[in-house]
Amino acid sequence: MKYVYFFGAGKAEGHGDQKDLLGGKGAGLHEMTRIGLPVPAGFTISTEACDQFFRQGKKYPRGLDREVSRHLARLEKATRKKLGEPKDPLLVSVRSGSARSMPGMMETILNLGLNDRSVEGLSERTHNDRFAWDAYRRFVQMYSSVVIGLPKEELEERLRDMKKRRGTALDTDVTADGWRELVAAYKKFFRERTGKDFPQDPVLQLWGAIGAVFGSWMAEKAVTYRRVEKITGLLGTAVNVVQMVFGNKGDSSGTGVCFTRDPSSGEKTFFGDFLINAQGEDVVAGIRTPMHLSDMRKRMPKLYAQLERVRGILERHYSDMQDIEFTVEEGKLYILQTRTGKRTPAATFRIAVDMVKEHLISKEEAIERIKGEDIERLFYPVLDPDLPRTDLAKNRLATGVNAVPGAAVGQAVFNAHEAENLAAAGNKVILVRRETSPEDVGGMAVAQGILTATGGKTSHAAVVARGWGKCCVVGCEALDVDYSQKLFRANGRVVHQGDWITLDGNEGAVYQGQLKLTTPQLPPDYETLLSWCDKIRKIGVRANADTPQDARKSREMGAEGIGLVRTEHMFFKDFDYPEKSIERQRAIQEMIIAEDPQRRKKALDRLLPFQRQDFIGIFRAMEGLPVVIRLIDPPLHEFVPHDRVKQEELARDLGVSADSIARRVAQLHEANPMLGHRGCRLCITYPEILEMQVRAIIEAAIACQREGLRVHPEIMHPLTLDKKEMRILEQATRRVADEIIRKEKMKIHYLVGTMIELPRAALLAGEIAEIAEFFSFGTNDLTQTTMGLSRDDAGRFLPDYVDEKKAGIFKHDPFQVLDIEGVGKLVEWGIQQGRKVRPKLEVGICGEHGGEPESVKFCHRVGMDYVSASPFMVPIARLAAAQAVIEEGKKPRKSKR
Amino acid sequence: MKYVYFFGAGKAEGHGDQKDLLGGKGAGLHEMTRIGLPVPAGFTISTEACDQFFRQGKKYPRGLDREVSRHLARLEKATRKKLGEPKDPLLVSVRSGSARSMPGMMETILNLGLNDRSVEGLSERTHNDRFAWDAYRRFVQMYSSVVIGLPKEELEERLRDMKKRRGTALDTDVTADGWRELVAAYKKFFRERTGKDFPQDPVLQLWGAIGAVFGSWMAEKAVTYRRVEKITGLLGTAVNVVQMVFGNKGDSSGTGVCFTRDPSSGEKTFFGDFLINAQGEDVVAGIRTPMHLSDMRKRMPKLYAQLERVRGILERHYSDMQDIEFTVEEGKLYILQTRTGKRTPAATFRIAVDMVKEHLISKEEAIERIKGEDIERLFYPVLDPDLPRTDLAKNRLATGVNAVPGAAVGQAVFNAHEAENLAAAGNKVILVRRETSPEDVGGMAVAQGILTATGGKTSHAAVVARGWGKCCVVGCEALDVDYSQKLFRANGRVVHQGDWITLDGNEGAVYQGQLKLTTPQLPPDYETLLSWCDKIRKIGVRANADTPQDARKSREMGAEGIGLVRTEHMFFKDFDYPEKSIERQRAIQEMIIAEDPQRRKKALDRLLPFQRQDFIGIFRAMEGLPVVIRLIDPPLHEFVPHDRVKQEELARDLGVSADSIARRVAQLHEANPMLGHRGCRLCITYPEILEMQVRAIIEAAIACQREGLRVHPEIMHPLTLDKKEMRILEQATRRVADEIIRKEKMKIHYLVGTMIELPRAALLAGEIAEIAEFFSFGTNDLTQTTMGLSRDDAGRFLPDYVDEKKAGIFKHDPFQVLDIEGVGKLVEWGIQQGRKVRPKLEVGICGEHGGEPESVKFCHRVGMDYVSASPFMVPIARLAAAQAVIEEGKKPRKSKR
């Protein structure tokens, strides 16, 4: 087993495709070495080694030590330096790197190889005592916190103490002696806390660092991050041991991060930050505000030109926008890392479409690069453009760097942990920090937006927030954040914890109070890309919509019909005249309280015109497109009040006794309402409800057709489980519908079908398809019954089932991503059996999975006619449907089972 | 299409195997005609005609009228009489008859063909004016009530009035003029009610009667009866039109019912009742008390000898005990009906075993004749034999005919409808009637026992009750029943409605008050027959038992192991020391209330010795046999009190605040507990519970093995749905178990397996079988999830689903009889997939279906290793398992799919 891969001097044992083995950073280093870019030499310990490390209870795999020493020797040979050599020591960085980027989640140690002796050698060799001791203090600091786990704050405190003692304000002003003093203080602290001296043997240091990097893979924050980001299937992190180059050797040195295109807008401009006389961490942490590349171009034209050339090579090589880390050591450029750059959703679309136009990638590749979340985030809110400028000016607190666009309103919170608690209690919060660190990720995840006082667009806060498409303003230097008092001051005003603020991530502005937000304009490239998707995809996309308003929205979003109208929503609310909602509620309640079919019928007659009017609105909005209407589904108790006061009100309105209502409500109580008297079972017991609903649908269709509109109603019965049941429902439906059609002398083409949402229905789909003209898989309920999981209750244990640190039984929450291996089996079987009997059976899905990309791809693979998703998920479904076709084209065709 | 089949003069168009087409009675008449028995001539209108009648909206099928007239002509030719002929008219009976006996459920009309003219002809011809008018009044009475639907009571009232007017007490004392007067009264009443004259055209009469018989097939009482008796798949009733013979032509005439063996004990004696000068209805209705056959033998030896010969022929011909109706007309014997006789469970076993010994049937045939209910009823209670004789004498109210054995205690109720209501409200009732009629069947069904003042062992009450194995005393002539005051008097005592009485169906005795009942001795033939079953059957039979007591009982009942120990039952109750139950409850409650694993662990440590002791008891009882132990299954909220008072008690006992308990209880509340945090999910969240339970099992096994006992524990995880989940549980189980085994240095062979009770588990059974060593199908929950039916809630609509008069969607309640086409598919798939991976996978079922015969047969067919049923169902499962083998042997082998 080979665990270690060398790169250096233009040759590399690995290459760019080996991300799984070498991690993203490692694969990039090997690849860049291969294509001749200036990369410092080094070697990568593979993710397989990390995997073995955890499999064997945190023990290094056999032979790893020998392999590492062999490669260390090779590195020493290539650099002509030796680790720990007192005169001219080899110094290395030890960095993590997994196959998927996890910014800031794992550990890095720099300047490894320094000890009390070699620091002097470095000083002599570089003629820079200050540099050498600065490097040593950085190493001791990192090693102490990362490898040993000493608290960062206490180390920082010693730095502050030293500076205070010596009267220096800035790190750059600290002298060699100052750093020497700090190293002594660190070492003392180290001894106090660990009972041991700071390790002087560089090989020991190296193994400590390797172990720390491996260990960080399973640190809680990294595990959480992977869960949030749905990152699964990785072996572990690789470890890159690379010769150090120094950006902090004076004003001809520096370090920077750049993007080959603007990660915010997607514009094809060279974009980045450069910090003179600094090491990489200084940029990423955002502690000092760096210079933009445009300034670098003016101030260091030659270096800029070199960088610009690298930009071109890398973008062409990878055919994607790159995020590049580089260091300049005494005028010489080194590329330390390249990876696909994170970007805003708008930039995602622009870059993808531009690259197709530039013939860098194909349309298919462009489509593959878009993720569902990219689309989702396009619809994130912005400040209402109609807000008066004077209002804005009056409320403006400060302006920072517009790190991630969008807008957010929330209550200021100064601590990530508190942010999590407040958000869990239902509050909208904005996390305000001087700067963020990986410890803050939990609080960042739940916040509406993130605001930091320091840092640039490549700071931790900016990178993480951008990945999530979460509004973020950084480098807002006017902010004076006081953690202990939980407040910040800005331009003479004070914002306390709990005060409302508004962030504008487009402008980088911070406002006092709650400003009005609206939905943004979609970028033109979005439409272009989605139109490509529509040409490629084979599965239809419909929307779940219950009102004419939703129906119009769905059509706007590209829906080709409605896959689910939940008629009972109309019982609760009049969407045209909300003030009339009570009339509907009373009618349905009267229907439920009714003790005989006659009274029930009377109450239903009151509901009929409301339902008919709603259906007319929906049919109008969806003119020419199919509309699947589901008859009443929820258990009746959901429609009646459960508290005494409301029951008394209802009793007065209906002219019955409150006791009789309480009795009926008690009668309707169920131990497991999910498995109770609901769905088509209601229409089996109360055929009057079916009659009213079918009447409303058919009368509405006739009314629209008289207006000259084309209507395609599909009447859907929920929760069926048997052919005989389906036949009763179908016959009752046709009896009512055909009688009206005959009387009105109109031709209405309607379908009668069913949801397949119980395992038994899927198992007996062949028989049911003898009656049903269409199937719509209700995968919400099908998941609940197939897995025996109540969605309402699963909160108590499902998180453990998904958490890989706990049981880790499911890859995803099955209510988010369809459980393909379990529930999917039933879906596949149901379709096969149904189509055997009725080859033209129309098949769709209307559970919430219909808008989830992995699930949509599954629906494509099993040959559904359409997916139906909530209106805002429609474009995501369109994208996923196209991606499914592309993925399929790549796979070797499976033989038919 | 041929609808009508003729029989007469030794020839018959149909035969005995055509029960489905000709009904049981019809097939018997045709067959008896074929084998030369004296049967009156007639013809049968087939069940297919009835089926067509209902399919065409109660219209006779085309051509039926012509076919009936042709056969009527044939009958007239055979009898040399003509229907309606004024001088010597042909009279016929029109009787229902379906493939399955439905005693008293459908209609019969006798003496059809009489009218105002032919009655005079009959009178002249028979020289018996009284007989002729009696016949006519009977016909008018039956026709009016059965065909026209006039109320029986009002007709009876006119009979009473006439008798009162004429001062006659008994029907037999009524003169010809009396009957003439009654006919006139009936005809007047008929005209008043219908506006028409009583029909005089015999052909019109015949069609009226045919229509009434067809109609009775769908009458509510018949439909209810079929549902209760689970009779499905029949086309309808046949109609038998048969020449009348008269048992009421004087003292050389009579009518009777006999059984070829004693239907109560099964003894091989000729058994029956004969009523001189009476028509059949008089016997069946039990209005007069008949003479026993032994008396007939003495008084009419020649006739008796003829009958005895018929008895031998029929029993040999049908190889089963027959129930024969016969009539003697002026000394000539006619056999009117033969059918397999209903019998008590004890008789069922005795007859079956005796017939095998007599080489009349094979062992297989004997086994096939036993039904599950026959066994169930063997265990019905009897009067405690230890009751002091003086007590019995003191409480004895009266003695009647011991129609159906067993004993019953209940409150006297005098009306069937009230009996239904009281039973529905949870009362135990005994239905007391002068005599019963088919209208009373609903009340009879819910009663503990039935008591009538009149009638013999072949009366309606006796026959129906015997079919159900329900304790019944008839002909209790000392009873003076007063319906209006709701009481009866007997030997100077009065029993009012609501007073407790006790029936002893073995002795025919009626007692005041609630006497103590016990379980009876099993008949020796039961053991013989079950031992034959055990030799034939291939599937094992285990029991569901939660306590050492139950385990011992199971073994007694023939269980070959325990298929399900529900360990949580031990948390509620200490079966050895019930007064200690609270200790267990408190410990489990403390475990649930515990807020951290340490406290939980402490509470579990208190439970450990209890559980271990229970397991020791069970292992001892089941020495040498496998014991499947299911770990904790129900949601935790089932263990904690939900009302404030009990919560406060618990709080005091545990030394915590009542509020904290209320909080925890609220936290445990679930919207759908069936789909909630239960089953193995509890052990995933609280591994401490698994550890305690596995420890208790293994320590108990070791303790027993040290005693020299052989133990075979099988540890079962409920509600699994995934291989990974199963692996976590299996590893945790083995870790605990193997550590104890290692420490104790014992060899314990144990299995780790799972219930398959979720559709997903069945679908992924192949993967789960990689880990699980055995499967036990939990078909209760599998039915709930597959069908989306909560057992607790289904009461609201499931009855409609099973009721063929309503939706009629399911043949059976799926919680009683396994839904083979739906749930069964998952079971079959699960077994196939599991065995593919693990060919020796042990597979069983432990849902309540494990004791239901149809379901047991399914389990055999799909190749399960065993079924597990509640202890009392074990013999039923043994029987069904043998029957499954026999049925399989008969069927052509299906080719492997």
XYZ file of C-alpha atoms in Angstrom, chain A residues 535-866:
332
model
C -34.364 21.519 -24.074
C -32.376 18.670 -22.587
C -34.703 17.287 -19.947
C -37.250 14.580 -20.651
C -39.382 14.611 -17.511
C -42.108 17.214 -17.120
C -42.181 19.676 -14.250
C -45.397 20.707 -12.570
C -46.079 22.655 -9.404
C -47.945 22.058 -6.174
C -50.270 25.046 -5.923
C -53.481 25.546 -4.002
C -54.606 28.982 -5.133
C -54.900 30.988 -8.327
C -52.036 33.158 -7.035
C -49.780 30.142 -6.552
C -50.834 28.811 -9.926
C -49.772 32.042 -11.648
C -46.477 32.024 -9.749
C -45.888 28.407 -10.781
C -46.379 29.215 -14.404
C -43.904 32.096 -14.073
C -41.402 29.657 -12.596
C -41.752 27.389 -15.601
C -44.275 24.830 -14.387
C -45.985 22.885 -17.152
C -49.079 22.178 -15.143
C -50.194 21.662 -11.582
C -49.372 18.328 -10.034
C -51.204 18.908 -6.779
C -54.023 21.176 -5.686
C -54.722 20.480 -2.007
C -58.407 21.310 -1.960
C -58.696 21.365 1.800
C -56.547 24.498 1.962
C -59.481 26.273 0.383
C -61.596 25.236 3.356
C -59.439 27.282 5.653
C -58.857 30.426 3.694
C -60.396 32.565 0.999
C -57.328 33.726 -0.875
C -59.173 36.355 -2.868
C -61.126 37.771 0.061
C -59.306 36.749 3.225
C -61.966 38.440 5.338
C -64.428 35.884 4.017
C -62.364 32.941 5.200
C -64.588 32.476 8.239
C -67.546 31.661 5.988
C -65.686 28.753 4.485
C -64.443 27.560 7.830
C -67.934 27.617 9.263
C -69.321 25.677 6.325
C -66.744 22.918 6.573
C -67.163 22.834 10.349
C -70.904 22.593 9.995
C -70.367 19.711 7.601
C -68.228 17.921 10.164
C -70.568 18.536 13.085
C -73.567 17.400 11.035
C -75.132 14.265 12.424
C -76.930 13.088 9.301
C -76.268 13.096 5.563
C -78.958 15.740 4.936
C -77.349 18.315 7.193
C -73.937 17.402 5.869
C -75.222 17.913 2.373
C -76.598 21.343 3.295
C -73.268 22.488 4.685
C -71.474 21.156 1.638
C -73.845 23.090 -0.596
C -72.560 26.242 1.098
C -68.994 25.265 0.309
C -69.662 24.413 -3.320
C -69.595 27.973 -4.743
C -66.333 28.777 -2.926
C -64.595 25.724 -4.260
C -65.946 26.261 -7.753
C -64.695 29.851 -7.764
C -61.215 28.762 -6.640
C -61.041 26.109 -9.317
C -62.104 28.644 -11.944
C -59.207 30.869 -10.847
C -56.749 28.009 -11.039
C -57.989 26.767 -14.401
C -57.701 30.279 -15.794
C -54.142 30.649 -14.550
C -53.171 27.266 -15.985
C -55.033 27.579 -19.275
C -54.036 24.788 -21.643
C -52.095 22.892 -18.970
C -53.119 19.907 -16.841
C -54.296 20.496 -13.262
C -54.313 17.604 -10.794
C -56.837 18.202 -8.030
C -56.697 16.095 -4.927
C -59.940 15.600 -3.040
C -60.100 16.164 0.729
C -57.199 14.501 2.524
C -56.610 15.454 6.182
C -58.540 13.921 9.067
C -61.622 15.949 9.908
C -60.406 16.878 13.385
C -57.955 19.264 11.744
C -60.883 21.456 10.746
C -62.522 21.855 14.143
C -61.377 23.856 17.177
C -59.931 21.930 20.097
C -60.176 24.584 22.803
C -63.358 25.299 24.663
C -63.567 29.022 23.862
C -63.408 28.478 20.127
C -65.801 25.578 20.401
C -68.296 27.859 22.127
C -67.886 30.446 19.389
C -68.487 27.813 16.774
C -71.493 26.521 18.693
C -73.034 30.029 18.698
C -72.394 30.431 14.980
C -73.893 27.072 14.089
C -76.711 27.233 16.606
C -75.818 24.003 18.356
C -74.611 23.256 21.871
C -70.949 23.580 22.715
C -71.154 20.177 24.336
C -72.246 18.552 21.129
C -69.268 20.121 19.411
C -66.911 19.000 22.162
C -68.376 15.533 21.875
C -67.848 15.438 18.120
C -64.295 16.723 18.478
C -63.564 14.052 21.074
C -65.107 11.495 18.765
C -62.784 12.599 16.005
C -59.684 12.240 18.169
C -57.291 9.582 16.875
C -54.333 7.820 18.440
C -52.453 7.886 15.134
C -54.170 10.377 12.839
C -51.581 9.715 10.160
C -52.966 6.190 9.854
C -56.528 7.144 10.581
C -59.728 8.253 9.004
C -58.407 10.453 6.228
C -57.754 10.540 2.516
C -60.247 8.717 0.358
C -61.503 6.970 3.472
C -63.447 10.145 4.197
C -65.191 9.942 0.834
C -65.946 6.269 1.358
C -67.685 7.175 4.620
C -69.128 10.505 3.469
C -69.747 10.241 -0.279
C -71.405 13.677 -0.099
C -67.972 15.295 0.177
C -66.759 13.621 -2.991
C -69.931 14.669 -4.770
C -69.537 18.323 -3.794
C -65.878 18.446 -4.746
C -66.300 16.711 -8.092
C -69.243 18.974 -8.831
C -67.156 22.075 -8.078
C -64.339 20.862 -10.335
C -66.537 19.957 -13.280
C -68.716 23.049 -13.024
C -65.598 25.217 -12.896
C -64.169 23.428 -15.923
C -67.381 23.994 -17.833
C -67.458 27.671 -16.877
C -63.875 28.131 -18.115
C -64.459 26.194 -21.281
C -67.433 28.464 -21.978
C -64.972 31.380 -21.755
C -63.001 29.660 -24.500
C -60.247 28.332 -22.253
C -58.811 24.856 -22.545
C -58.984 22.968 -19.256
C -57.484 19.616 -18.345
C -58.665 18.596 -14.881
C -57.286 15.421 -13.336
C -59.278 14.317 -10.303
C -57.114 12.581 -7.746
C -58.139 10.353 -4.852
C -55.646 10.259 -1.984
C -54.571 7.334 0.218
C -56.185 4.529 -1.776
C -54.971 1.008 -1.103
C -57.141 -1.305 -3.084
C -58.623 -1.752 -6.513
C -62.131 -2.188 -5.170
C -61.862 1.014 -3.172
C -60.538 2.785 -6.247
C -63.418 1.474 -8.270
C -65.990 2.791 -5.803
C -64.329 6.217 -5.886
C -63.938 6.242 -9.642
C -67.542 5.252 -10.238
C -68.817 7.875 -7.811
C -66.616 10.493 -9.481
C -67.741 9.655 -12.994
C -71.371 9.429 -11.963
C -71.358 13.016 -10.676
C -69.098 14.402 -13.405
C -70.800 12.731 -16.347
C -74.234 13.743 -15.156
C -73.231 17.419 -15.070
C -71.460 17.134 -18.401
C -74.513 15.499 -19.939
C -76.841 18.156 -18.540
C -74.610 21.025 -19.590
C -74.005 19.472 -22.990
C -70.278 20.216 -22.912
C -67.292 18.077 -23.739
C -64.914 18.032 -20.791
C -62.003 15.653 -20.890
C -61.037 14.757 -17.357
C -58.945 11.998 -15.832
C -59.601 10.045 -12.650
C -56.541 8.829 -10.825
C -54.989 8.306 -7.467
C -52.099 9.064 -5.226
C -49.879 6.130 -4.443
C -48.836 6.871 -0.902
C -49.273 3.626 0.977
C -47.026 0.591 0.553
C -50.053 -1.539 -0.198
C -51.081 0.744 -3.047
C -47.603 0.485 -4.536
C -47.599 -3.288 -4.117
C -51.005 -3.606 -5.786
C -50.415 -0.829 -8.314
C -51.107 -3.185 -11.188
C -54.634 -3.804 -9.993
C -55.246 -0.180 -9.114
C -54.089 0.900 -12.571
C -56.939 -1.105 -14.033
C -59.124 1.711 -12.727
C -56.848 4.726 -12.213
C -55.825 6.727 -15.269
C -52.903 8.299 -13.487
C -50.676 7.806 -10.460
C -49.091 10.503 -8.384
C -46.630 9.204 -5.835
C -47.199 10.958 -2.523
C -43.736 10.289 -1.234
C -44.210 12.235 2.001
C -46.713 9.735 3.296
C -45.148 6.830 1.467
C -41.943 7.572 3.342
C -43.801 7.770 6.649
C -45.526 4.444 6.184
C -42.705 2.551 4.481
C -40.250 3.559 7.169
C -42.723 3.714 10.021
C -41.604 7.267 10.696
C -43.937 10.061 11.678
C -42.637 13.295 10.294
C -44.107 15.162 13.229
C -42.359 13.006 15.770
C -39.140 11.954 14.102
C -37.372 15.013 15.521
C -36.731 13.000 18.668
C -34.469 10.429 17.047
C -34.107 11.072 13.329
C -31.207 13.512 13.854
C -29.247 10.686 15.513
C -30.068 8.470 12.567
C -28.622 10.998 10.138
C -25.704 12.173 12.273
C -22.650 10.199 11.252
C -21.074 10.811 14.643
C -24.033 9.126 16.303
C -25.804 6.215 14.642
C -25.326 7.546 11.095
C -27.844 5.095 9.722
C -29.251 7.246 6.933
C -27.200 9.317 4.528
C -29.918 11.931 4.349
C -33.086 12.851 6.141
C -35.533 10.700 4.156
C -38.088 13.511 4.230
C -35.612 15.726 2.388
C -34.016 13.283 -0.021
C -36.111 10.334 -1.186
C -35.023 7.035 0.369
C -34.224 5.468 -2.963
C -33.173 2.058 -1.724
C -36.310 1.555 0.388
C -39.192 3.804 -0.613
C -37.741 4.008 -4.112
C -38.156 0.250 -4.530
C -41.886 0.605 -3.989
C -42.067 3.533 -6.401
C -40.238 1.599 -9.082
C -42.348 -1.501 -8.563
C -45.533 0.566 -8.595
C -44.659 2.187 -11.912
C -43.678 -1.109 -13.517
C -46.838 -2.854 -12.418
C -49.043 0.090 -13.315
C -47.604 0.457 -16.798
C -47.872 -3.277 -17.421
C -51.611 -2.951 -17.106
C -51.989 0.519 -18.584
C -48.994 1.351 -20.789
C -49.965 5.026 -21.067
C -50.529 5.472 -17.353
C -49.518 9.024 -16.438
C -47.101 8.904 -13.500
C -45.845 11.765 -11.366
C -44.656 12.597 -7.887
C -46.125 15.294 -5.662
C -44.327 14.783 -2.372
C -41.823 17.423 -1.338
C -39.135 15.276 -2.920
C -40.395 16.553 -6.285
C -38.209 19.639 -5.820
C -35.116 17.896 -4.486
C -32.441 17.261 -7.131
C -31.386 13.707 -6.198
C -35.000 12.668 -5.965
C -35.888 14.324 -9.279
C -33.078 12.379 -10.930
C -34.491 9.194 -9.498
C -37.928 10.096 -10.873
C -36.365 10.554 -14.292
C -34.582 7.219 -14.099
C -37.719 5.290 -13.200
C -39.592 6.842 -16.092
C -42.062 9.198 -14.463
C -43.879 11.629 -16.712
C -43.455 14.559 -14.392
